[in-house]
Amino acid sequence: MKTSWTLKKYYFIICILLILQHVYSNKIINGLEEEVKKSEFPNGFLFGTSTSAYQVEGAYIEDGRSLSNWDTYCHINGVIPNGGSGDIADDHYHRYLEDIDLMASLGVNAYRFSISWSRILPRGKLGHVNPAGIKFYNNIIDSLLLKGIIPFVTIHHYDYPQEFEDRFQAWLSPLMQEEFVHFAEICFKSFGNRVKYWATLNEPNLYMEMAYLKGVFPPSHCSPPFGKCSYGNSDIEPLLVVHNSILAHAKAVKIYRDQFQEKQGGTIGMVASAYMYKPMTDNEADNKATNRALAFRVAWLLDPLVYGDYPIEMRHYLGTKLPIFNGEEKILIKNSTDFIGLNHYTTYFAKDCLNSNCTCMESDVLCTHGENRAIRGYVLITGQKDGAYIGDQMGMPGLYVVPQGMEDIVDYVNKRYNNLPIFVTENGYASNENQEGYDMDQDRKRIKYHKAYLASLARSIRNGADVRGYFVWSLMDNFEWRFGYTVKFGLYHVDPFSLNRSPKLSAHWFRDFLTNTTLNNIQAKSTI
Ligand code: BGC
């Protein structure tokens, strides 16, 4: 009798333990309840916020700035929701001091921002260097340094003088390489005595897709079945754009290394859009498709910078369509990056289209009708499987919360590129609350997102990756490209009328994370 009671007791305890383990591991798997501490990151790690010139500056025709491709695009009626544009944006051009104070109050030690090409070189190589533009960025850099915040500068983040488009079709032409090198050199000369972190280009591997494959960014080039544009060739142009971008990057890096690096003591790299992919099923074809997805999106840009040529899978499937680097160019581009910048937001399923039929589901906002073509690597990329999403949907169509993806993409990049230093140059949660207010529930999801993604990043560091920084996208709500002001990523809310900035709960969370206080305190402290 006694034995059977003891057995029952043991049985009961084991059941409880199993239940607890199940609950705990589910939380880990969903990745939404993870705690993470700053102390899990190495000494000297950069924790910052990120923005880009066109998305925050405004002042689009002030002090000698010329019109950019994005000004022209946004001014076409109807392309951006509610007639949105970066004409005023967050008016950072006039409020940068206040914004730097916000950063200082968060306790970040770095800030990633980009330089408006039209502000510095309104006519590119054909014209003068605009002193007002130089002064503006000098002011930003000096003010950051005064507050102990390290400037991390992206030279080019999507916006360039419209004149380049009109004169020679911008990134479609090799002339853009020379324009970029000139621009970069002016930046090294003017700011390099104080800027120690340079990213040449932001995400040519995303820009090519938006601007030249789907045609939803300027200059709106595309062709069927990818979209209906008045001009373009989605099978070819994206390849030329990335090719010119890689050469432009490598030429600028060469100048930096030959003429500035030793004196100025900085480091230079490139920023890639780095989504992660998971096989749609565990069959071999989908596993191979996942590797192709990574090759056709991430390695497309990074293999040339490290190994001097495009990934073998791309050559195999694209044949002579894929441009060729000549011998001299291969030498130039090989090892042309000191670090890899990763912008990571989400993870998708990858499904093979070589052996099976791929057609987009109507409900799939992400699908582009063209997956079964070479330029897409014969892979269908989707956020859905059997009617369920890969993770909770964010407020921007096509973004899902999949924290494990951070560890996976960093592991992939770390292994493929022999432990090169990595910076996570963007990571952020999109919400779509209405313009005036801000929705605390959505912002709580933002906090969970950052905690879970940071915990995932910490795991990749424990796995051996040399990760040196993490930048939240974004410091404040701003102009979100084709979604205008309808999608928000900011830690700070920006009132659309007064442009006043106010901290969201997530701003308090980030500050407390950086200063090692607890989330419970911030909920009590928050006044908004
Ligand atoms: C871009 C940012 C953009 C963010 C969110 C990134 O790919 O670099 O400019 O705001 O995605 O869409």
Coordinates of C-alpha atoms and ligand atoms in Angstrom, one line a residue:
M1 CA 0.0 0.0 0.0
K2 CA 2.7 2.4 1.1
T3 CA 4.8 1.6 -1.9
S4 CA 2.0 2.3 -4.3
W5 CA 1.5 5.8 -2.6
T6 CA 5.2 6.6 -3.0
L7 CA 5.1 5.5 -6.6
K8 CA 2.1 7.7 -7.2
K9 CA 3.9 10.6 -5.6
Y10 CA 6.9 10.1 -7.9
Y11 CA 4.7 9.8 -10.9
F12 CA 3.0 13.0 -10.0
I13 CA 6.3 14.9 -9.6
I14 CA 7.6 13.6 -12.9
C15 CA 4.4 14.7 -14.6
I16 CA 4.8 18.2 -13.2
L17 CA 8.4 18.3 -14.3
L18 CA 7.5 17.2 -17.8
I19 CA 4.8 19.8 -18.0
L20 CA 7.2 22.5 -16.8
Q21 CA 9.8 21.5 -19.3
H22 CA 7.2 21.5 -22.1
V23 CA 6.1 25.0 -21.2
Y24 CA 9.7 26.3 -20.9
S25 CA 10.9 24.8 -24.1
N26 CA 7.8 26.1 -26.0
K27 CA 8.7 29.6 -24.8
I28 CA 12.2 29.1 -26.0
I29 CA 11.0 27.8 -29.3
N30 CA 8.6 30.6 -29.8
G31 CA 11.4 32.8 -28.6
L32 CA 9.0 35.3 -27.2
E33 CA 9.6 35.2 -23.5
E34 CA 13.3 35.1 -23.5
E35 CA 15.3 37.3 -21.2
V36 CA 18.6 38.7 -22.4
K37 CA 21.3 40.7 -20.6
K38 CA 23.8 43.2 -22.0
S39 CA 26.5 41.2 -20.1
E40 CA 25.9 38.4 -22.6
F41 CA 27.7 40.5 -25.3
P42 CA 31.4 41.1 -25.5
N43 CA 33.2 44.2 -24.1
G44 CA 33.3 47.0 -26.5
F45 CA 30.2 45.8 -28.3
L46 CA 28.4 48.6 -30.2
F47 CA 24.8 49.0 -29.2
G48 CA 23.1 51.7 -31.3
T49 CA 20.1 52.9 -33.2
S50 CA 20.0 53.2 -37.0
T51 CA 18.4 55.7 -39.5
S52 CA 19.0 56.8 -43.1
A53 CA 19.2 60.3 -44.6
Y54 CA 16.1 60.3 -46.8
Q55 CA 14.0 58.6 -44.1
V56 CA 14.6 61.2 -41.4
E57 CA 16.2 64.4 -42.6
G58 CA 13.6 66.3 -44.5
A59 CA 14.8 69.8 -45.7
Y60 CA 14.8 68.4 -49.2
I61 CA 15.6 71.6 -51.0
E62 CA 17.4 73.5 -48.4
D63 CA 21.0 74.8 -48.3
G64 CA 21.8 73.7 -51.8
R65 CA 20.6 70.1 -51.7
S66 CA 19.6 68.8 -55.2
L67 CA 16.6 66.6 -55.9
S68 CA 17.1 62.9 -55.4
N69 CA 15.6 59.9 -57.0
W70 CA 13.3 59.5 -54.0
D71 CA 12.1 63.1 -54.1
T72 CA 11.2 62.7 -57.8
Y73 CA 9.5 59.4 -57.1
C74 CA 7.5 60.5 -54.1
H75 CA 6.3 63.6 -55.9
I76 CA 4.5 61.4 -58.5
N77 CA 0.9 61.4 -57.4
G78 CA -0.3 58.2 -55.8
V79 CA 2.9 56.2 -55.5
I80 CA 3.2 56.5 -51.7
P81 CA 0.2 56.1 -49.3
N82 CA -1.4 59.4 -48.3
G83 CA 1.0 61.3 -50.6
G84 CA 3.9 60.6 -48.2
S85 CA 7.4 61.8 -49.0
G86 CA 10.7 62.6 -47.2
D87 CA 10.2 66.4 -47.9
I88 CA 10.0 67.0 -44.1
A89 CA 10.2 63.5 -42.7
D90 CA 11.3 63.8 -39.1
D91 CA 13.0 67.2 -39.8
H92 CA 16.1 65.7 -38.4
Y93 CA 18.1 68.3 -40.5
H94 CA 16.9 70.9 -38.0
R95 CA 16.5 68.7 -34.9
Y96 CA 19.6 66.6 -35.0
L97 CA 20.8 68.0 -31.6
E98 CA 17.5 66.9 -29.9
D99 CA 17.8 63.5 -31.6
I100 CA 21.4 63.1 -30.4
D101 CA 20.2 63.9 -26.9
L102 CA 17.5 61.2 -27.2
M103 CA 20.2 58.7 -28.1
A104 CA 22.4 59.8 -25.2
S105 CA 19.4 59.4 -22.9
L106 CA 19.0 55.8 -24.2
G107 CA 22.6 55.1 -23.3
V108 CA 23.7 53.8 -26.7
N109 CA 27.3 54.0 -27.6
A110 CA 26.9 54.1 -31.4
Y111 CA 24.6 55.6 -34.1
R112 CA 24.3 54.4 -37.7
F113 CA 23.2 57.0 -40.2
S114 CA 23.7 57.7 -43.9
I115 CA 24.8 60.7 -45.9
S116 CA 22.5 62.3 -48.4
W117 CA 24.4 62.3 -51.7
S118 CA 22.4 65.2 -53.0
R119 CA 23.3 67.3 -50.0
I120 CA 27.1 66.7 -50.4
L121 CA 27.4 66.6 -54.2
P122 CA 24.3 68.0 -55.7
R123 CA 25.5 67.3 -59.3
G124 CA 27.9 64.5 -58.5
K125 CA 31.3 64.7 -60.2
L126 CA 30.0 67.4 -62.5
G127 CA 29.5 69.9 -59.8
H128 CA 31.0 71.4 -56.6
V129 CA 31.1 70.0 -53.0
N130 CA 28.3 71.7 -51.1
P131 CA 29.8 73.2 -48.0
A132 CA 26.4 73.3 -46.2
G133 CA 26.1 69.6 -46.6
I134 CA 29.6 69.0 -45.2
K135 CA 28.9 71.3 -42.3
F136 CA 25.6 69.4 -41.5
Y137 CA 27.4 66.1 -41.2
N138 CA 30.3 67.6 -39.4
N139 CA 27.9 69.0 -36.8
I140 CA 26.3 65.5 -36.4
I141 CA 29.6 63.8 -36.0
D142 CA 31.0 66.3 -33.6
S143 CA 27.9 66.4 -31.5
L144 CA 27.8 62.6 -31.3
L145 CA 31.4 62.4 -30.2
L146 CA 30.8 65.0 -27.6
K147 CA 28.2 62.6 -26.1
G148 CA 30.4 59.6 -26.4
I149 CA 28.4 58.1 -29.2
I150 CA 30.4 56.5 -32.1
P151 CA 29.4 57.5 -35.6
F152 CA 28.8 54.5 -37.9
V153 CA 28.4 55.9 -41.4
T154 CA 26.6 54.4 -44.4
I155 CA 27.8 56.3 -47.4
H156 CA 24.9 55.4 -49.6
H157 CA 21.4 54.3 -48.5
Y158 CA 19.1 54.2 -51.5
D159 CA 19.1 58.0 -52.4
Y160 CA 21.2 59.6 -55.1
P161 CA 20.9 62.8 -57.2
Q162 CA 18.1 62.4 -59.7
E163 CA 20.5 63.8 -62.3
F164 CA 22.3 60.4 -62.4
E165 CA 19.1 58.7 -63.4
D166 CA 18.4 61.2 -66.1
R167 CA 21.9 61.3 -67.5
F168 CA 23.1 57.7 -67.5
Q169 CA 20.5 55.4 -65.7
A170 CA 22.3 55.4 -62.4
W171 CA 23.1 51.9 -61.1
L172 CA 22.5 50.3 -64.4
S173 CA 25.6 52.1 -65.7
P174 CA 29.3 51.6 -64.8
L175 CA 29.4 55.4 -64.7
M176 CA 27.7 55.1 -61.3
Q177 CA 30.8 53.3 -60.0
E178 CA 32.9 56.4 -60.7
E179 CA 30.3 58.7 -59.2
F180 CA 30.2 56.6 -56.0
V181 CA 34.0 56.4 -55.7
H182 CA 34.1 60.2 -55.9
F183 CA 31.4 60.6 -53.3
A184 CA 33.1 58.1 -51.0
E185 CA 36.4 59.9 -51.3
I186 CA 34.9 63.2 -50.3
C187 CA 33.4 61.5 -47.3
F188 CA 36.7 59.9 -46.2
K189 CA 38.4 63.3 -46.7
S190 CA 35.8 65.3 -44.9
F191 CA 34.8 63.0 -42.0
G192 CA 37.3 60.2 -41.8
N193 CA 39.5 61.8 -39.1
R194 CA 36.5 61.2 -36.8
V195 CA 34.5 58.3 -38.4
K196 CA 36.0 54.9 -37.7
Y197 CA 33.2 52.8 -39.1
W198 CA 32.2 53.0 -42.8
A199 CA 29.6 51.0 -44.7
T200 CA 29.8 51.7 -48.4
L201 CA 26.4 50.7 -49.6
N202 CA 23.2 49.7 -47.9
E203 CA 21.7 46.5 -49.3
P204 CA 22.2 46.5 -53.0
N205 CA 20.7 43.0 -52.8
L206 CA 17.4 44.4 -51.7
Y207 CA 17.5 47.5 -53.7
M208 CA 17.9 45.6 -56.9
E209 CA 14.7 43.6 -56.1
M210 CA 12.6 46.5 -55.2
A211 CA 13.7 48.9 -57.9
Y212 CA 14.6 46.6 -60.9
L213 CA 12.8 43.3 -60.3
K214 CA 9.4 44.3 -58.7
G215 CA 9.6 48.0 -59.7
V216 CA 8.2 49.3 -56.4
F217 CA 11.2 51.6 -55.6
P218 CA 12.5 54.3 -58.0
P219 CA 13.2 54.0 -60.9
S220 CA 10.4 51.5 -61.1
H221 CA 11.8 49.1 -63.6
C222 CA 10.3 45.6 -64.1
S223 CA 8.9 43.3 -66.6
P224 CA 6.3 40.5 -66.5
P225 CA 5.6 38.2 -64.8
F226 CA 7.2 40.2 -61.9
G227 CA 5.2 43.3 -62.4
K228 CA 3.9 45.9 -64.9
C229 CA 6.3 48.8 -65.4
S230 CA 6.7 51.0 -68.4
Y231 CA 10.3 50.0 -68.7
G232 CA 12.7 47.4 -67.5
N233 CA 13.8 43.7 -67.6
S234 CA 13.5 41.9 -64.3
D235 CA 15.6 39.0 -65.6
I236 CA 18.6 41.1 -66.4
E237 CA 18.7 44.5 -64.8
P238 CA 19.0 43.4 -61.1
L239 CA 22.1 41.5 -62.1
L240 CA 23.7 44.6 -63.6
V241 CA 22.8 46.7 -60.6
V242 CA 24.4 44.4 -58.1
H243 CA 27.4 44.0 -60.4
N244 CA 28.0 47.8 -60.6
S245 CA 27.4 48.1 -56.8
I246 CA 30.0 45.4 -56.0
L247 CA 32.6 47.1 -58.2
A248 CA 31.7 50.6 -56.8
H249 CA 32.2 49.2 -53.3
A250 CA 35.5 47.6 -54.0
K251 CA 36.9 50.7 -55.8
A252 CA 35.9 52.9 -52.9
V253 CA 37.5 50.4 -50.4
K254 CA 40.7 50.4 -52.4
I255 CA 40.9 54.2 -52.2
Y256 CA 40.2 54.0 -48.5
R257 CA 42.8 51.4 -47.8
D258 CA 45.4 53.0 -50.0
Q259 CA 45.0 56.6 -48.9
F260 CA 43.1 56.9 -45.6
Q261 CA 42.9 53.7 -43.6
E262 CA 46.3 53.7 -42.1
K263 CA 46.2 57.4 -41.1
Q264 CA 42.6 57.4 -40.0
G265 CA 42.5 54.0 -38.4
G266 CA 39.0 53.0 -39.4
T267 CA 37.3 49.9 -40.8
I268 CA 35.1 49.6 -43.9
G269 CA 32.5 47.1 -45.0
M270 CA 29.2 46.6 -46.8
V271 CA 25.7 46.1 -45.5
A272 CA 23.6 43.2 -46.9
S273 CA 19.9 42.5 -46.6
A274 CA 20.0 39.2 -44.8
Y275 CA 16.7 37.3 -44.5
M276 CA 16.9 33.7 -43.3
Y277 CA 15.2 30.8 -45.1
K278 CA 13.8 27.5 -43.8
P279 CA 12.9 24.5 -46.1
M280 CA 9.2 24.3 -46.7
T281 CA 9.3 20.5 -46.1
D282 CA 12.1 18.3 -45.0
N283 CA 12.5 16.8 -48.5
E284 CA 15.9 17.1 -50.2
A285 CA 14.6 19.4 -52.9
D286 CA 13.4 22.0 -50.4
N287 CA 16.6 21.7 -48.5
K288 CA 18.6 22.4 -51.7
A289 CA 16.2 25.3 -52.5
T290 CA 16.9 26.8 -49.1
N291 CA 20.6 26.8 -49.9
R292 CA 19.9 28.3 -53.3
A293 CA 17.7 31.0 -51.6
L294 CA 20.7 32.0 -49.4
A295 CA 23.1 31.9 -52.4
F296 CA 20.8 34.0 -54.6
R297 CA 20.2 36.6 -52.0
V298 CA 22.9 36.8 -49.4
A299 CA 25.9 35.1 -51.0
W300 CA 25.2 36.9 -54.3
L301 CA 26.5 40.0 -52.7
L302 CA 29.0 38.7 -50.1
D303 CA 30.8 35.9 -52.0
P304 CA 32.3 38.4 -54.4
L305 CA 33.5 40.6 -51.6
V306 CA 35.2 37.7 -49.8
Y307 CA 36.1 35.2 -52.5
G308 CA 36.2 37.4 -55.6
D309 CA 33.3 35.8 -57.6
Y310 CA 29.6 35.0 -57.6
P311 CA 28.4 31.8 -55.9
I312 CA 28.7 28.8 -58.1
E313 CA 24.9 28.1 -57.9
M314 CA 24.3 31.4 -59.6
R315 CA 26.7 30.8 -62.4
H316 CA 25.1 27.3 -62.8
Y317 CA 21.6 28.5 -63.2
L318 CA 22.1 32.0 -64.7
G319 CA 24.8 31.1 -67.2
T320 CA 25.9 33.9 -69.4
K321 CA 23.2 36.3 -68.0
L322 CA 25.3 36.7 -64.9
P323 CA 27.9 39.4 -65.5
I324 CA 31.6 38.3 -65.4
F325 CA 34.4 39.9 -63.3
N326 CA 37.6 40.0 -65.3
G327 CA 40.9 39.0 -63.7
E328 CA 41.8 42.4 -62.5
E329 CA 38.3 42.9 -61.1
K330 CA 38.4 39.6 -59.2
I331 CA 41.6 40.7 -57.5
L332 CA 40.0 44.1 -56.7
I333 CA 36.8 42.7 -55.1
K334 CA 38.4 39.8 -53.3
N335 CA 38.8 40.5 -49.6
S336 CA 37.3 43.9 -50.1
T337 CA 35.4 44.0 -46.8
D338 CA 36.7 44.3 -43.3
F339 CA 33.4 43.4 -41.8
I340 CA 29.9 42.2 -42.9
G341 CA 26.9 44.3 -42.0
L342 CA 23.7 42.4 -41.8
N343 CA 20.2 43.9 -41.8
H344 CA 18.0 41.1 -40.4
Y345 CA 14.3 41.3 -39.9
T346 CA 12.6 38.0 -40.7
T347 CA 12.7 34.4 -42.0
Y348 CA 10.8 32.8 -44.8
F349 CA 10.0 29.3 -46.1
A350 CA 11.8 28.2 -49.2
K351 CA 10.2 25.8 -51.7
D352 CA 11.8 24.2 -54.7
C353 CA 10.5 25.2 -58.1
L354 CA 12.9 23.1 -60.2
N355 CA 11.1 19.8 -59.6
S356 CA 7.7 21.0 -58.6
N357 CA 5.1 23.5 -59.7
C358 CA 5.3 27.0 -58.1
T359 CA 2.4 29.3 -58.2
C360 CA 1.8 32.1 -55.7
M361 CA -1.2 31.9 -53.4
E362 CA -3.4 34.9 -53.9
S363 CA -3.2 35.7 -50.2
D364 CA 0.6 35.8 -50.2
V365 CA 1.7 39.4 -50.2
L366 CA 5.2 38.3 -50.6
C367 CA 5.0 36.2 -53.7
T368 CA 6.1 37.8 -56.9
H369 CA 5.0 35.5 -59.7
G370 CA 8.3 34.6 -61.2
E371 CA 9.8 32.2 -58.7
N372 CA 10.2 29.5 -61.3
R373 CA 12.7 31.6 -63.1
A374 CA 16.5 31.7 -63.0
I375 CA 16.8 35.1 -61.4
R376 CA 15.0 33.8 -58.3
G377 CA 17.1 30.7 -58.2
Y378 CA 14.0 28.6 -58.9
V379 CA 12.8 29.1 -55.3
L380 CA 9.5 30.2 -54.0
I381 CA 9.9 32.3 -51.0
T382 CA 6.8 32.6 -48.7
G383 CA 5.8 33.3 -45.2
Q384 CA 3.0 30.7 -45.2
K385 CA 2.7 27.0 -45.1
D386 CA -0.6 25.1 -45.1
G387 CA -2.4 28.3 -44.3
A388 CA -0.3 29.1 -41.2
Y389 CA 2.4 31.8 -40.9
I390 CA 6.0 31.1 -40.2
G391 CA 5.8 33.5 -37.2
D392 CA 3.5 36.2 -35.9
Q393 CA 2.9 38.8 -38.5
M394 CA 4.3 42.3 -38.0
G395 CA 2.6 45.5 -39.1
M396 CA 4.4 45.5 -42.5
P397 CA 3.2 43.0 -45.1
G398 CA 5.6 40.2 -45.4
L399 CA 7.5 40.5 -42.1
Y400 CA 7.1 37.8 -39.5
V401 CA 8.6 37.3 -36.0
V402 CA 11.0 34.3 -36.1
P403 CA 13.8 35.0 -33.5
Q404 CA 15.7 31.8 -34.3
G405 CA 16.4 33.2 -37.7
M406 CA 18.9 35.7 -36.2
E407 CA 21.1 32.9 -34.8
D408 CA 20.7 30.9 -38.1
I409 CA 21.7 33.7 -40.4
V410 CA 24.6 34.8 -38.3
D411 CA 25.8 31.1 -38.1
Y412 CA 25.5 30.9 -41.9
V413 CA 27.5 34.0 -42.6
N414 CA 30.0 33.2 -39.9
K415 CA 30.7 29.8 -41.4
R416 CA 30.6 30.8 -45.0
Y417 CA 32.9 33.8 -44.5
N418 CA 35.5 32.3 -42.1
N419 CA 34.5 34.3 -39.0
L420 CA 34.8 37.8 -40.5
P421 CA 33.6 40.4 -38.0
I422 CA 29.8 41.0 -38.2
F423 CA 27.7 44.0 -37.3
V424 CA 23.9 43.6 -37.1
T425 CA 23.3 47.0 -38.7
E426 CA 19.5 46.8 -38.6
N427 CA 16.9 44.8 -36.7
G428 CA 13.5 46.1 -35.9
Y429 CA 9.8 45.5 -35.4
A430 CA 7.2 47.0 -37.8
S431 CA 3.9 48.2 -36.3
N432 CA 1.1 49.9 -38.2
E433 CA -0.7 51.9 -35.6
N434 CA -2.4 55.0 -36.8
Q435 CA -0.4 58.1 -37.4
E436 CA -1.4 60.2 -34.4
G437 CA -1.1 57.9 -31.5
Y438 CA 1.0 54.9 -30.7
D439 CA -0.3 51.5 -29.8
M440 CA 1.2 50.2 -26.6
D441 CA 0.2 46.6 -27.3
Q442 CA 2.0 46.7 -30.6
D443 CA 5.0 48.3 -28.9
R444 CA 5.0 45.6 -26.2
K445 CA 5.4 43.2 -29.2
R446 CA 8.4 45.3 -30.3
I447 CA 10.0 44.8 -26.9
K448 CA 9.5 41.1 -27.0
Y449 CA 10.8 41.0 -30.6
H450 CA 14.1 42.8 -29.6
K451 CA 14.6 40.7 -26.5
A452 CA 14.1 37.5 -28.4
Y453 CA 16.3 38.5 -31.4
L454 CA 19.0 39.7 -29.1
A455 CA 18.9 36.4 -27.1
S456 CA 19.2 34.6 -30.5
L457 CA 22.1 36.8 -31.4
A458 CA 23.8 36.1 -28.1
R459 CA 23.5 32.4 -28.9
S460 CA 25.3 32.9 -32.2
I461 CA 28.1 34.7 -30.3
R462 CA 28.3 31.7 -27.9
N463 CA 28.5 29.5 -31.0
G464 CA 31.6 31.4 -32.0
A465 CA 30.5 34.2 -34.3
D466 CA 32.5 37.4 -34.1
V467 CA 29.6 39.8 -33.7
R468 CA 30.6 43.3 -32.8
G469 CA 27.5 45.4 -32.8
Y470 CA 23.7 45.6 -32.9
F471 CA 21.6 48.5 -34.2
V472 CA 17.9 48.9 -33.6
W473 CA 16.0 50.0 -36.6
S474 CA 15.0 52.6 -35.8
L475 CA 15.7 55.5 -33.4
M476 CA 12.3 57.0 -34.3
D477 CA 9.3 56.5 -36.6
N478 CA 10.2 57.7 -40.0
F479 CA 9.5 57.6 -43.8
E480 CA 9.2 53.9 -44.5
W481 CA 9.8 54.0 -48.3
R482 CA 6.9 52.6 -50.3
F483 CA 4.7 52.4 -47.1
G484 CA 5.2 56.1 -46.3
Y485 CA 4.3 56.8 -42.7
T486 CA 1.9 53.9 -42.4
V487 CA 4.5 51.6 -40.9
K488 CA 6.6 52.4 -37.9
F489 CA 9.8 50.9 -36.5
G490 CA 10.8 53.6 -34.0
L491 CA 11.6 53.5 -30.3
Y492 CA 10.4 57.1 -30.4
H493 CA 7.0 58.1 -31.6
V494 CA 7.1 61.2 -33.8
D495 CA 3.9 63.4 -33.8
P496 CA 3.0 64.0 -37.5
F497 CA 2.0 67.6 -36.9
S498 CA 4.3 69.0 -34.2
L499 CA 7.1 66.5 -35.0
N500 CA 7.6 66.2 -31.3
R501 CA 9.4 63.0 -30.3
S502 CA 8.1 60.9 -27.4
P503 CA 9.6 57.7 -26.0
K504 CA 7.6 54.5 -26.5
L505 CA 7.7 51.8 -23.9
S506 CA 10.3 50.1 -26.1
A507 CA 12.6 53.2 -25.7
H508 CA 12.4 52.7 -22.0
W509 CA 13.1 49.0 -22.4
F510 CA 16.2 49.6 -24.5
R511 CA 17.6 52.1 -22.0
D512 CA 17.0 49.7 -19.2
F513 CA 18.5 46.9 -21.1
L514 CA 21.6 49.0 -21.7
T515 CA 21.8 50.1 -18.1
N516 CA 20.9 46.7 -16.7
T517 CA 17.6 47.6 -15.0
T518 CA 14.5 45.4 -15.3
L519 CA 11.5 45.5 -17.5
N520 CA 9.1 45.5 -14.6
N521 CA 10.5 48.8 -13.5
I522 CA 9.9 50.4 -16.9
Q523 CA 6.2 49.4 -17.0
A524 CA 5.7 51.3 -13.7
K525 CA 7.8 54.2 -14.9
S526 CA 6.2 54.7 -18.3
T527 CA 4.0 57.7 -18.5
I528 CA 2.7 57.2 -22.0
Ligands
BGC1 C1 16.3 49.3 -45.0 C2 15.6 50.4 -44.2 C3 14.1 50.1 -44.0 C4 14.0 48.8 -43.3 C5 12.6 48.5 -43.0 C6 15.8 47.9 -44.5 O1 15.9 47.0 -45.5 O2 17.6 49.4 -45.0 O3 15.8 51.6 -44.9 O4 13.5 51.2 -43.4 O5 14.5 47.8 -44.1 O6 11.8 48.2 -44.1

